[in-house]
Tab-separated table of C-alpha atoms and ligand atoms in Angstrom:
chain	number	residue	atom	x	y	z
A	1	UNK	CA	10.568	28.062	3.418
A	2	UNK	CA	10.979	30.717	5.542
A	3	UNK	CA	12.688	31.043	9.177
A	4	UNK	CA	10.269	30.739	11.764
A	5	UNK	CA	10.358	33.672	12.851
A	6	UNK	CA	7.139	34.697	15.482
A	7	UNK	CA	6.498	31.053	14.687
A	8	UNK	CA	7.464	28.533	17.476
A	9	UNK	CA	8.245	25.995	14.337
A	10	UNK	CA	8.769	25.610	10.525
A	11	UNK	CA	6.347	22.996	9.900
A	12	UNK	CA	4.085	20.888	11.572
A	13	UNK	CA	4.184	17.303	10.027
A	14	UNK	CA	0.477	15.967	10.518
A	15	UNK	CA	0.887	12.055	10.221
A	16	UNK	CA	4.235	9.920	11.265
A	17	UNK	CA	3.719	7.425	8.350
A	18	UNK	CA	6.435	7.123	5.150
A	19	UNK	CA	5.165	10.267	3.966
A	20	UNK	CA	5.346	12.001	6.693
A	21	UNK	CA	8.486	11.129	8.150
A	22	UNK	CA	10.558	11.513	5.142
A	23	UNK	CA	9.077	15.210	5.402
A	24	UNK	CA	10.328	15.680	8.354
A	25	UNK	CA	13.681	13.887	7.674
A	26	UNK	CA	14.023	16.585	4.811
A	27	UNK	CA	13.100	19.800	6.779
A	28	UNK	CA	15.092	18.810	9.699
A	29	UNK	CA	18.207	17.747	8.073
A	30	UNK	CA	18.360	21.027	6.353
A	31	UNK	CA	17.807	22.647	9.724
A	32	UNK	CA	14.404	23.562	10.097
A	33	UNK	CA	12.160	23.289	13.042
A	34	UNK	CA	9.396	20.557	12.665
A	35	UNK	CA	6.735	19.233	15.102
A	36	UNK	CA	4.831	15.722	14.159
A	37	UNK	CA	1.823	14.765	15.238
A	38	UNK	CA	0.490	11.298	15.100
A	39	UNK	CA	-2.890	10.216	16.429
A	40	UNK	CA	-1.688	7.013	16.881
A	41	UNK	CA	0.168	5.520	19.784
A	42	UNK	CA	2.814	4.484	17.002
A	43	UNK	CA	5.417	5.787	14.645
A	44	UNK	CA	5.288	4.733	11.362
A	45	UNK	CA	1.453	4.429	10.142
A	46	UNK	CA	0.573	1.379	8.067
A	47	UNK	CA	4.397	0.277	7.468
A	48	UNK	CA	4.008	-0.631	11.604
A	49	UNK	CA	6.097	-3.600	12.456
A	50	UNK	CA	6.190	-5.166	16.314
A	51	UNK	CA	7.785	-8.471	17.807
A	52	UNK	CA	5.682	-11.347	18.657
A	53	UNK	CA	7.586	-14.627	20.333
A	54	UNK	CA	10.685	-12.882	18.189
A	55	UNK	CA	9.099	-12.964	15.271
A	56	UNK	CA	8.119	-9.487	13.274
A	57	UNK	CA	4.733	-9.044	12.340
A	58	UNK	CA	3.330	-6.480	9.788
A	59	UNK	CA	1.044	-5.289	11.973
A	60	UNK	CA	-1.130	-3.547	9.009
A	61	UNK	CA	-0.581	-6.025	6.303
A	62	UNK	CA	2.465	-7.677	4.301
A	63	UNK	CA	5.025	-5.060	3.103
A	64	UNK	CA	7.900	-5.313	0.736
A	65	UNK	CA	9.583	-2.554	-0.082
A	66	UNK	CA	10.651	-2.242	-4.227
A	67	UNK	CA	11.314	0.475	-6.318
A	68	UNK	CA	13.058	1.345	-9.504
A	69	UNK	CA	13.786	4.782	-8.041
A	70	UNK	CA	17.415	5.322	-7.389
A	71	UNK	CA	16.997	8.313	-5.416
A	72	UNK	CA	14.092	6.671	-2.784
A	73	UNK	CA	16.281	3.364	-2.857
A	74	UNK	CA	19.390	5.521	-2.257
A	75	UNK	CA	17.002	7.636	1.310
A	76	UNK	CA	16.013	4.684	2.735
A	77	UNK	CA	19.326	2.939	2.511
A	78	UNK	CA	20.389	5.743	4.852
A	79	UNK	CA	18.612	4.148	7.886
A	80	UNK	CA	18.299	0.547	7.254
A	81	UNK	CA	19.726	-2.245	5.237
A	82	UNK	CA	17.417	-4.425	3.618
A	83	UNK	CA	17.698	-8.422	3.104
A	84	UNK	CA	17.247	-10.725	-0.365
A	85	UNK	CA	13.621	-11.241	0.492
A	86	UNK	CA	12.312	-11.555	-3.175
A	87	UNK	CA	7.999	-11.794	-3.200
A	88	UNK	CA	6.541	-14.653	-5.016
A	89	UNK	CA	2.946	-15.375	-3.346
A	90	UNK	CA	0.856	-18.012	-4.661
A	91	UNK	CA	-2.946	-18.572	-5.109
A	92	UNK	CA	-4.965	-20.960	-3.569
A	93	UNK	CA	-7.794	-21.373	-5.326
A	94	UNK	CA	-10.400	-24.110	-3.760
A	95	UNK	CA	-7.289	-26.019	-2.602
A	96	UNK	CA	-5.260	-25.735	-6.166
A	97	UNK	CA	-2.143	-24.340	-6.034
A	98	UNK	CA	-0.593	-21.442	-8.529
A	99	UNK	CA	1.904	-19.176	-8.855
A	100	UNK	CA	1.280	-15.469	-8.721
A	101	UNK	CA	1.880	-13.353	-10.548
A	102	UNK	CA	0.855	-14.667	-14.258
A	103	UNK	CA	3.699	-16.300	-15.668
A	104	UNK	CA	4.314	-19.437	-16.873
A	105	UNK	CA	4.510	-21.372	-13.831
A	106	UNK	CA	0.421	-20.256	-13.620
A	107	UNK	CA	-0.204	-21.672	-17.255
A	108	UNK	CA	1.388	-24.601	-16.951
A	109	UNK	CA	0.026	-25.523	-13.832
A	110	UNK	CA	-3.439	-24.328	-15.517
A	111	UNK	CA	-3.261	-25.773	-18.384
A	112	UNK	CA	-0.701	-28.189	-18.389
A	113	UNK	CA	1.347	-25.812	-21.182
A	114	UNK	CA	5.046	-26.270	-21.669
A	115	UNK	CA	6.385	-23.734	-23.690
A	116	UNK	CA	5.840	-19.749	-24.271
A	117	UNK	CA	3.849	-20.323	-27.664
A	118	UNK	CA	1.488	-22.941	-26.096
A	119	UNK	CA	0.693	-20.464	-23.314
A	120	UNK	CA	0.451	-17.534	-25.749
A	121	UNK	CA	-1.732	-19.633	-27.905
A	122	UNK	CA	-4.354	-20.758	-25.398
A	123	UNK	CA	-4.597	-17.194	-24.325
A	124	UNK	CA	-5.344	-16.022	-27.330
A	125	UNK	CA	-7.773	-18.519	-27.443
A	126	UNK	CA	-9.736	-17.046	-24.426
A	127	UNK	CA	-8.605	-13.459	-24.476
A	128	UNK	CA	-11.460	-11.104	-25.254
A	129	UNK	CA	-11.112	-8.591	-27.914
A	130	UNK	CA	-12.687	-5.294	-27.770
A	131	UNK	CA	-13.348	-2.443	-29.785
A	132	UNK	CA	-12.201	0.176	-27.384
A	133	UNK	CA	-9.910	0.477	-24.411
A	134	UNK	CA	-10.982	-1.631	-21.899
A	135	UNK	CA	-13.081	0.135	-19.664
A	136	UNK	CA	-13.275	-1.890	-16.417
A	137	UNK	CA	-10.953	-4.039	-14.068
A	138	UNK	CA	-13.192	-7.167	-15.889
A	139	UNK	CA	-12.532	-5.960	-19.326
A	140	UNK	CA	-9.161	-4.881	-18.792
A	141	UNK	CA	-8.179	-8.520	-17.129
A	142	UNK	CA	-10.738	-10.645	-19.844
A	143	UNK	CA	-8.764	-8.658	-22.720
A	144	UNK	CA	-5.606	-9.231	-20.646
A	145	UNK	CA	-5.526	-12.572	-20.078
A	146	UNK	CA	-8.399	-14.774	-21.026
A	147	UNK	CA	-11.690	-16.077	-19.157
A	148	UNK	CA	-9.439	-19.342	-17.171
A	149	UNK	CA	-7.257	-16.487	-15.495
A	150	UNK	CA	-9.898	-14.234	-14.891
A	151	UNK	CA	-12.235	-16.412	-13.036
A	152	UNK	CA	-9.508	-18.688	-10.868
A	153	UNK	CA	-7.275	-15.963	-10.211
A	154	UNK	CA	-8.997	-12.274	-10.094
A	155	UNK	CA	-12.605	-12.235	-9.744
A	156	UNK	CA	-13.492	-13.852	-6.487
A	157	UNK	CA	-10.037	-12.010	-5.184
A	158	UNK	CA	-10.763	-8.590	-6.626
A	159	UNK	CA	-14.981	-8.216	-5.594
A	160	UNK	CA	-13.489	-9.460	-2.001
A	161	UNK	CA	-10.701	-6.891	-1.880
A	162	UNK	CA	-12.885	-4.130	-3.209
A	163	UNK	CA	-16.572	-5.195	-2.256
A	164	UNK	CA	-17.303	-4.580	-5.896
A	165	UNK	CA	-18.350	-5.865	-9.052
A	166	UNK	CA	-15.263	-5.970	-11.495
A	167	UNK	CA	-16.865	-4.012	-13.781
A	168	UNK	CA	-17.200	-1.045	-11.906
A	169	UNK	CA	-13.588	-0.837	-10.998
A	170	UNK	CA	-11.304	1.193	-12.301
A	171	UNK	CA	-8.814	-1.437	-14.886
A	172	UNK	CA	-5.536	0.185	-13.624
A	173	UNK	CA	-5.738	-1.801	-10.489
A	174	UNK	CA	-5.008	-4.954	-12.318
A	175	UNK	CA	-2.143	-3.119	-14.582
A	176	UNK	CA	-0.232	-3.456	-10.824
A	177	UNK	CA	0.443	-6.839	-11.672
A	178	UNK	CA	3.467	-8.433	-13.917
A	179	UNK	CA	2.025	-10.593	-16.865
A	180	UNK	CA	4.724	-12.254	-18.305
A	181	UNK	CA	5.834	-15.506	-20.712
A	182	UNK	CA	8.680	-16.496	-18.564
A	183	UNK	CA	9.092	-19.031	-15.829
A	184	UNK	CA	9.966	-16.046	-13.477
A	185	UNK	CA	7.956	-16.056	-10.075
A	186	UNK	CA	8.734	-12.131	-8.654
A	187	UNK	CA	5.741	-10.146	-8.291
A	188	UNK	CA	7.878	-7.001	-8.645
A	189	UNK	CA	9.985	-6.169	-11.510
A	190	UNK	CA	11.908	-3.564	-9.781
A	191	UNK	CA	15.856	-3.809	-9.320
A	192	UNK	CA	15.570	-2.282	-5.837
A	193	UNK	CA	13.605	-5.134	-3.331
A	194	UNK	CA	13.490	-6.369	-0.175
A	195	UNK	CA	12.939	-5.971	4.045
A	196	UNK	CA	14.360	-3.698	6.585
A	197	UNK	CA	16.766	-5.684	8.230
A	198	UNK	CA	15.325	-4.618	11.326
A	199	UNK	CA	12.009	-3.807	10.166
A	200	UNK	CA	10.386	-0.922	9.183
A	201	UNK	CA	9.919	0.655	12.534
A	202	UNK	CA	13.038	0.873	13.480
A	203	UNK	CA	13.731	2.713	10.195
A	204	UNK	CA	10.997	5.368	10.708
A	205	UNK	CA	12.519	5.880	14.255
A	206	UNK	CA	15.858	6.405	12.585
A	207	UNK	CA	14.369	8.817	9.871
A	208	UNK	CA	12.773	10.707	12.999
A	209	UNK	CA	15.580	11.043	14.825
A	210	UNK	CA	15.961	14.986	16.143
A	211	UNK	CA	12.328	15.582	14.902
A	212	UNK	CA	9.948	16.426	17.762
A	213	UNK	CA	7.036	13.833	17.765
A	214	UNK	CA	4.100	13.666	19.723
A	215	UNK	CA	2.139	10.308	19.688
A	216	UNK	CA	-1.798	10.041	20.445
A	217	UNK	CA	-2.199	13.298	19.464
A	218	UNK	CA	-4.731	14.407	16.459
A	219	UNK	CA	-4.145	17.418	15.043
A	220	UNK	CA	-7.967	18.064	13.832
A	221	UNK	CA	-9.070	17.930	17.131
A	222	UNK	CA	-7.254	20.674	18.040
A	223	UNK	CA	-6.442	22.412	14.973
A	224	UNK	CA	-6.548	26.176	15.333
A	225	UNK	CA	-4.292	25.447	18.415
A	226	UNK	CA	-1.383	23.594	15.935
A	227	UNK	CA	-2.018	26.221	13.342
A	228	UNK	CA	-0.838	28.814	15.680
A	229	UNK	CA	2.574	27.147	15.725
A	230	UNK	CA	3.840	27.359	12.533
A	231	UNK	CA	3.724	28.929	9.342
A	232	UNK	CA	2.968	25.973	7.292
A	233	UNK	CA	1.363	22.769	7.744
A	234	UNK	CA	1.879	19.047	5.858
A	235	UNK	CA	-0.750	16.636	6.211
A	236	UNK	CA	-0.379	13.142	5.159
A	237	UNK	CA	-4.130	12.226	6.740
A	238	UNK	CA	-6.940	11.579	4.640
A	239	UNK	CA	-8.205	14.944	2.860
A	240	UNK	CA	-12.028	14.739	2.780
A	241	UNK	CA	-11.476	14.867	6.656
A	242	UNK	CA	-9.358	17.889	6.129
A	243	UNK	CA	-12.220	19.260	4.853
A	244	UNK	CA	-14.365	18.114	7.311
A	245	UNK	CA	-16.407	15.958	4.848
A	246	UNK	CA	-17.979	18.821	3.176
A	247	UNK	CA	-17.779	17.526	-0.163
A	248	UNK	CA	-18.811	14.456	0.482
A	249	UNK	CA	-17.080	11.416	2.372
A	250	UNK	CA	-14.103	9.416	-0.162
A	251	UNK	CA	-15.008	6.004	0.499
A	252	UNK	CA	-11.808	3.622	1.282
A	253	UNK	CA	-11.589	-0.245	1.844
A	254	UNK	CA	-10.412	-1.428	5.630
A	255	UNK	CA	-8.989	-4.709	6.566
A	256	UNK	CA	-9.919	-6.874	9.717
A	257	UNK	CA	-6.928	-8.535	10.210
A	258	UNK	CA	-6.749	-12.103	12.348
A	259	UNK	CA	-3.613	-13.198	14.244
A	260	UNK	CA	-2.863	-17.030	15.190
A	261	UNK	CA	0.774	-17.983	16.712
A	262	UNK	CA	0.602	-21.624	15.789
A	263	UNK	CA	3.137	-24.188	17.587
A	264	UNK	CA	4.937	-25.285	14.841
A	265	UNK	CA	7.947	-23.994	12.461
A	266	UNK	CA	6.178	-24.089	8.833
A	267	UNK	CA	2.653	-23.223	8.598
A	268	UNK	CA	2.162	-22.328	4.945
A	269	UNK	CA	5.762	-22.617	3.465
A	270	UNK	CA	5.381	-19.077	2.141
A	271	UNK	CA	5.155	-15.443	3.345
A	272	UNK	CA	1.755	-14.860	1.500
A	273	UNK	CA	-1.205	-17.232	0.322
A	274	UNK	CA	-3.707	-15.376	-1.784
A	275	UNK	CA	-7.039	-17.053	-1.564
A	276	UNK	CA	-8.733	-16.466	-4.592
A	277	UNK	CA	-12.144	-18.614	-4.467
A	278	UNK	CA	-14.889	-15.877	-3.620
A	279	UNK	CA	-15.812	-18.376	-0.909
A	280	UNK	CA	-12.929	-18.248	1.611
A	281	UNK	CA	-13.507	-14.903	3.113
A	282	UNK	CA	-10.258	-13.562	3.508
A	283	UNK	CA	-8.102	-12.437	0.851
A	284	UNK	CA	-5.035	-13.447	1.842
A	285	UNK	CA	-3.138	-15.208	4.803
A	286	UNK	CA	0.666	-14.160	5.927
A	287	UNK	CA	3.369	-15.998	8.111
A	288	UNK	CA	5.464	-13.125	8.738
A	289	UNK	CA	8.589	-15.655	9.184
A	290	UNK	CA	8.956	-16.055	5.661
A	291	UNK	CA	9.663	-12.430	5.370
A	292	UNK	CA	13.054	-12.978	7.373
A	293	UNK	CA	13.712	-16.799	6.466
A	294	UNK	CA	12.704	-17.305	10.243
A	295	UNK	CA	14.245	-20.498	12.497
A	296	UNK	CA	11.834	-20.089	15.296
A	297	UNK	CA	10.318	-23.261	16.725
A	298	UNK	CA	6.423	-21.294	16.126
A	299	UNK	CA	5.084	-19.170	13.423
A	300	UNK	CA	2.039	-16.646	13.174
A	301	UNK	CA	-0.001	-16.260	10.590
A	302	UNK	CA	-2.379	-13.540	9.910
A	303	UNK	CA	-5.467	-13.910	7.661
A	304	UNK	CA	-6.408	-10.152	6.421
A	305	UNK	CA	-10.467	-10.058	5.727
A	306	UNK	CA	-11.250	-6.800	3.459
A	307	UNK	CA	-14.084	-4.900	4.892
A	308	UNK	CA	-16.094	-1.549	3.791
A	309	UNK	CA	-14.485	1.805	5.756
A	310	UNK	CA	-16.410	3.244	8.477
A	311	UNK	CA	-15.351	6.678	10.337
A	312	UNK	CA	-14.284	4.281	13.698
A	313	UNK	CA	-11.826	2.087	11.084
A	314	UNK	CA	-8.080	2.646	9.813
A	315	UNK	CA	-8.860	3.874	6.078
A	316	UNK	CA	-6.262	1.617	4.051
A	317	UNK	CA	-7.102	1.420	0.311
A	318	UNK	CA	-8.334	4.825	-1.776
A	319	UNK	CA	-10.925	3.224	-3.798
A	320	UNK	CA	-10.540	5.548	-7.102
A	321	UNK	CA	-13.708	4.562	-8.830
A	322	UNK	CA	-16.169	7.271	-10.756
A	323	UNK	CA	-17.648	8.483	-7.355
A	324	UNK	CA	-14.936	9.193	-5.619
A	325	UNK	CA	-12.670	10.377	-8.411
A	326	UNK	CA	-15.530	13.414	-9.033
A	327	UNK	CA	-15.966	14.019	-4.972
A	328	UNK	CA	-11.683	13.947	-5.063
A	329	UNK	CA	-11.738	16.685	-7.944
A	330	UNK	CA	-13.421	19.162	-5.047
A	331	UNK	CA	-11.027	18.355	-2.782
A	332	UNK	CA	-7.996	18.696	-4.646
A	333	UNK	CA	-9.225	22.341	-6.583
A	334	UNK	CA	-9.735	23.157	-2.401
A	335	UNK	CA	-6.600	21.778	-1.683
A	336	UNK	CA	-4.882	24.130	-4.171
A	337	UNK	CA	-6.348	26.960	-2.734
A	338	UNK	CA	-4.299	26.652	0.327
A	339	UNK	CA	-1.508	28.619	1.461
A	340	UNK	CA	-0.241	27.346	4.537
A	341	UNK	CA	-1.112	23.988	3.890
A	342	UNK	CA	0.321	20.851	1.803
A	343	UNK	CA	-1.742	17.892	0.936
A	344	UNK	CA	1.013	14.853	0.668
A	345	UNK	CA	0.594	10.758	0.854
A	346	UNK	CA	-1.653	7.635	0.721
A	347	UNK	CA	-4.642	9.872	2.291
A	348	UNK	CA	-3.139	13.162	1.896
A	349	UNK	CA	-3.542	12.875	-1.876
A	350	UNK	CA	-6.351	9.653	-2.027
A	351	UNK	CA	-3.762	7.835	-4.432
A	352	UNK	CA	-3.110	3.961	-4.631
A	353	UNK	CA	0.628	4.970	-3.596
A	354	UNK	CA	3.206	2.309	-3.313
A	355	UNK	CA	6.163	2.742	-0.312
A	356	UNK	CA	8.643	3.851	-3.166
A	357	UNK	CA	5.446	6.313	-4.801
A	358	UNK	CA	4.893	7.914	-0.966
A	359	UNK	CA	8.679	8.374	-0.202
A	360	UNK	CA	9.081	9.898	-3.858
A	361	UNK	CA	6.131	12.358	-3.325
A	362	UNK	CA	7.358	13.166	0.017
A	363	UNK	CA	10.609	14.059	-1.676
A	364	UNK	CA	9.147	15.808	-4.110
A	365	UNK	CA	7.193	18.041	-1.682
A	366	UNK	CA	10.387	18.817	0.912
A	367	UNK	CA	11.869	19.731	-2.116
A	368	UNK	CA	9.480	22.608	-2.782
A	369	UNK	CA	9.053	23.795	0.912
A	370	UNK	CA	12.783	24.239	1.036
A	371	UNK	CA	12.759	26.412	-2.053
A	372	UNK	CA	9.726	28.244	-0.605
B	401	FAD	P1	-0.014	6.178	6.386
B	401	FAD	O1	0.958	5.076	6.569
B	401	FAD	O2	-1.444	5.908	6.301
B	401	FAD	O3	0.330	7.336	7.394
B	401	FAD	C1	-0.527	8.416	7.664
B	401	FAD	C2	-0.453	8.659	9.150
B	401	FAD	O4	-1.187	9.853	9.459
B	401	FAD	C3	-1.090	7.537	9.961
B	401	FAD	O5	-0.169	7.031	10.899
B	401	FAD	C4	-2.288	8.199	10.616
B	401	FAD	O6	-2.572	7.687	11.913
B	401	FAD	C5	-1.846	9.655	10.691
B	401	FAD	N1	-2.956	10.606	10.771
B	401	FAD	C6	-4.065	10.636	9.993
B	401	FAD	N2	-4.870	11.649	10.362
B	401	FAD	C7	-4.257	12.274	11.399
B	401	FAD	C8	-4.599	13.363	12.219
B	401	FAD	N3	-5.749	14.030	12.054
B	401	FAD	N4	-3.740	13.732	13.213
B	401	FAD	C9	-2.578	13.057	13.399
B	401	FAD	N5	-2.205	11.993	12.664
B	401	FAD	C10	-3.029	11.604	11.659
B	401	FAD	N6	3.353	-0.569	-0.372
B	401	FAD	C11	4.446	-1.197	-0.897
B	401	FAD	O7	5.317	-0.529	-1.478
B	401	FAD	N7	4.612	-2.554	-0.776
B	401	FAD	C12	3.702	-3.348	-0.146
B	401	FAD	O8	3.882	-4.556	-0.050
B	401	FAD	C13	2.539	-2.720	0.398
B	401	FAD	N8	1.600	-3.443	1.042
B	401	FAD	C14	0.520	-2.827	1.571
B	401	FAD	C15	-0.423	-3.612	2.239
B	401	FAD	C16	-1.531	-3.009	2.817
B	401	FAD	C17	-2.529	-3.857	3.545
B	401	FAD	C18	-1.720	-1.599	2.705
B	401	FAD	C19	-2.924	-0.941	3.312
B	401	FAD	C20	-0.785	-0.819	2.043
B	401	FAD	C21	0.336	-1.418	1.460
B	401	FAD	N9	1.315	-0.663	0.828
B	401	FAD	C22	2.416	-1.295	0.274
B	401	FAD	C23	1.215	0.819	0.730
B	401	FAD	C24	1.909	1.526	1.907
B	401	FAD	O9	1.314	1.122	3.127
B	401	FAD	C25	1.758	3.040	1.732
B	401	FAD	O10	2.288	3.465	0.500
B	401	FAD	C26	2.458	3.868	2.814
B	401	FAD	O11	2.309	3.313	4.081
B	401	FAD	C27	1.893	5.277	2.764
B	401	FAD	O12	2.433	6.053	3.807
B	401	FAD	P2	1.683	7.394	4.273
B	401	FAD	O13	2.572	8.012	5.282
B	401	FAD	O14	1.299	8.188	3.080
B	401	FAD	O15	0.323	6.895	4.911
B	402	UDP	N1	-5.281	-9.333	-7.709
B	402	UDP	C1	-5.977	-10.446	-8.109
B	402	UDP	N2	-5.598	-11.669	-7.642
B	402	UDP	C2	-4.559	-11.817	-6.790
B	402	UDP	C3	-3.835	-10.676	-6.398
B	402	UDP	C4	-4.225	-9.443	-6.872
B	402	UDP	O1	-6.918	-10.351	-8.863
B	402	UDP	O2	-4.270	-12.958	-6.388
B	402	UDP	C5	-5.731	-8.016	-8.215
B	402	UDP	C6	-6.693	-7.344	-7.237
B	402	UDP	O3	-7.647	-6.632	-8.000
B	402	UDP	C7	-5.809	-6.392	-6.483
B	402	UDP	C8	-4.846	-5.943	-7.582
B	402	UDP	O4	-4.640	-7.126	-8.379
B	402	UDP	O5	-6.531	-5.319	-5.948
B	402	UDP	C9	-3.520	-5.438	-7.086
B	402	UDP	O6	-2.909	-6.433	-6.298
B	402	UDP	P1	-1.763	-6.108	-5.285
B	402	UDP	O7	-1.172	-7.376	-4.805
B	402	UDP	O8	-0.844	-5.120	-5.901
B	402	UDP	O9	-2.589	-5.431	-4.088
B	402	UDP	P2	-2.090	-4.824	-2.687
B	402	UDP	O10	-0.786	-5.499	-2.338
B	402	UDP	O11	-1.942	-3.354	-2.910
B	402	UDP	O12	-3.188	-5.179	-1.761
């Protein structure tokens, strides 16, 4: 990258998410000049965290941080600690209780199974056998783990999440989860887990510190202005708007989500209930205490109902089906046609990123800037 020159900065950061603070971070530390721009009146994009009667809420959905990257474990531990929060969710499925993910706490509870080679048994049993790699999300989880599994557990969660039939979604978004023979309850595998100490906020503010930030401010509105300022650009917003839509619009999946501060300590007894019935229409309800091993005297609970994205809603969830895998391919071969601009993140890049995935990227990409 070079020196700026005639140019009043480096870089200008578009977006003050993960992604595009750990940009920043990079350039900054290694003294360059960089400018961020958030539309929002917030740091931190969808990892937002705020108090509420001293309790922190995930104000955009449950977050746990895990990785088995050393070097994103090793960043982030430079501007927060994290506690021993380890996830283990559980289903609720018309009222019956499971544990997530599959493991033999499920299949027992299911089917009343004891050991490994009962479980394996009765899934072999129900697993479906095909002649081909499985296609779909409902082939992939059918050939996975059985019909039982399937229809308690993913189904009537998955065509809520998505607003989609399981067979026309892509199968890697069930690969996500652990399916294992072992009485072990952690959704993650990773070594690396847990929950800013003081939430992920305060984290972001500490990766911005000496970074030049302007809130509320959106840089397509006003983009031949921010061009002007610096030589090259990083934007972690969604590409098709980039682009203003020309190649068609990406489609994404939104959540409504519903806050309750209830007066009492213990709502749910756990940090996340999924609801997997397709008839409870939320997904998934959280009492952010659990995420700290709260005290407090009251608890609030959010339920998060999945909705289809409009251009007046927070685009949360790249939905990377057929359609918008071909309309992505356009963007992308555009994308790599720019000079002065780098396509990074959740939106930046349309990918199903994890934290770990978007600090990794954003890693990746400082990287190459400072070599530039
Ligand atoms: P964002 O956080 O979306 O940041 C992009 C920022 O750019 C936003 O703040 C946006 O306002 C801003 N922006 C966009 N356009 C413009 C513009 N034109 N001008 C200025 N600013 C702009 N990951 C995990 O590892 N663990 C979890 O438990 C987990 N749970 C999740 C739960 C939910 C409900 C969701 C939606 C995601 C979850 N994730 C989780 C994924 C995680 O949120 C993302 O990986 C991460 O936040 C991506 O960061 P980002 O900076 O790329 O994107
Ligand atoms: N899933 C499911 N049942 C559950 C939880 C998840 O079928 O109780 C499926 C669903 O298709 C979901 C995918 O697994 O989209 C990935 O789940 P994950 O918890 O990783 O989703 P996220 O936290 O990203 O919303």
């Amino acid at each position: 990258m070079r020196r700026a020159g005639k140019w009043e900065y480096d870089a200008v950061v578009v977006g003050a998410g993960l992604t595009g603070a750990t940009i920043a971070q990079r350039l900054t530390e290694q003294g360059k000049r960089c400018l961020v721009l958030e539309k929002r009146p917030h740091i931190a994009g969808n990892v937002y965290d705020v108090e509420i009667d001293g309790i922190r809420v995930h104000r955009y959905g449950a977050h746990i941080f895990h990785t088995s990257d050393r070097r994103v474990w090793e960043f982030v531990s430079r501007f927060t600690g994290f506690n021993h929060y380890i996830h283990a969710p559980m289903a609720n499925f018309h009222g019956r209780i499971c544990n997530l993910p599959f493991n033999m706490n499920t299949f027992s509870r299911l089917w009343g199974v004891v050991s490994p080679e009962e479980a394996e048994e009765k899934i072999r049993e129900q697993r479906v056998v095909y002649d081909h790699e499985p296609r779909n999300l409902e082939e992939q989880a059918l050939s996975l783990a059985g019909r039982d599994i399937y229809e308690t557990l993913i189904r009537g969660y998955t065509e809520k999440q998505w607003g989609r039939p399981c067979t026309q979604l892509p199968a890697f978004l069930i690969r996500r989860l652990p399916f294992r023979f072992t009485y072990d309850n952690r959704y993650f595998s990773e070594p690396y887990q847990g929950i800013p100490a003081e939430g992920y906020t305060k984290m972001v503010e500490r990766m911005l510190e000496g970074t030049e930030l302007r809130l509320n401010t959106d840089y397509l509105s006003r983009r031949s202005d921010f061009d002007s300022l610096a030589e090259r650009i990083v934007f972690t917003g969604p590409i098709d708007a980039f682009f203003a839509c020309s190649e068609g619009r990406l489609q994404y999946r939104t959540l409504r989500f519903e806050d309750e501060r209830l007066d009492m300590p213990n709502w749910q007894g756990t940090a996340v209930m999924n609801y997997t019935d397709a008839d409870t229409p939320y997904t998934r309800i959280i009492e952010h205490k659990h995420f700290c091993f709260g005290q407090q005297p009251n608890t609030v609970i959010t339920k998060e109902y999945p909705m289809e994205w409009t251009p007046e809603a927070e685009p949360y969830y790249p939905i990377n089906d057929e359609r918008n895998s071909a309309i992505l391919e356009r963007y992308r071969e555009r994308a790599g046609r720019q000079t002065k601009v780098s396509f990074c993140g959740r939106l930046g890049e349309y990918r199903y990123y994890n934290m770990d995935q978007a600090i990794g990227a954003a890693l990746a990409l400082a990287d190459r800037l400072l070599k530039e």
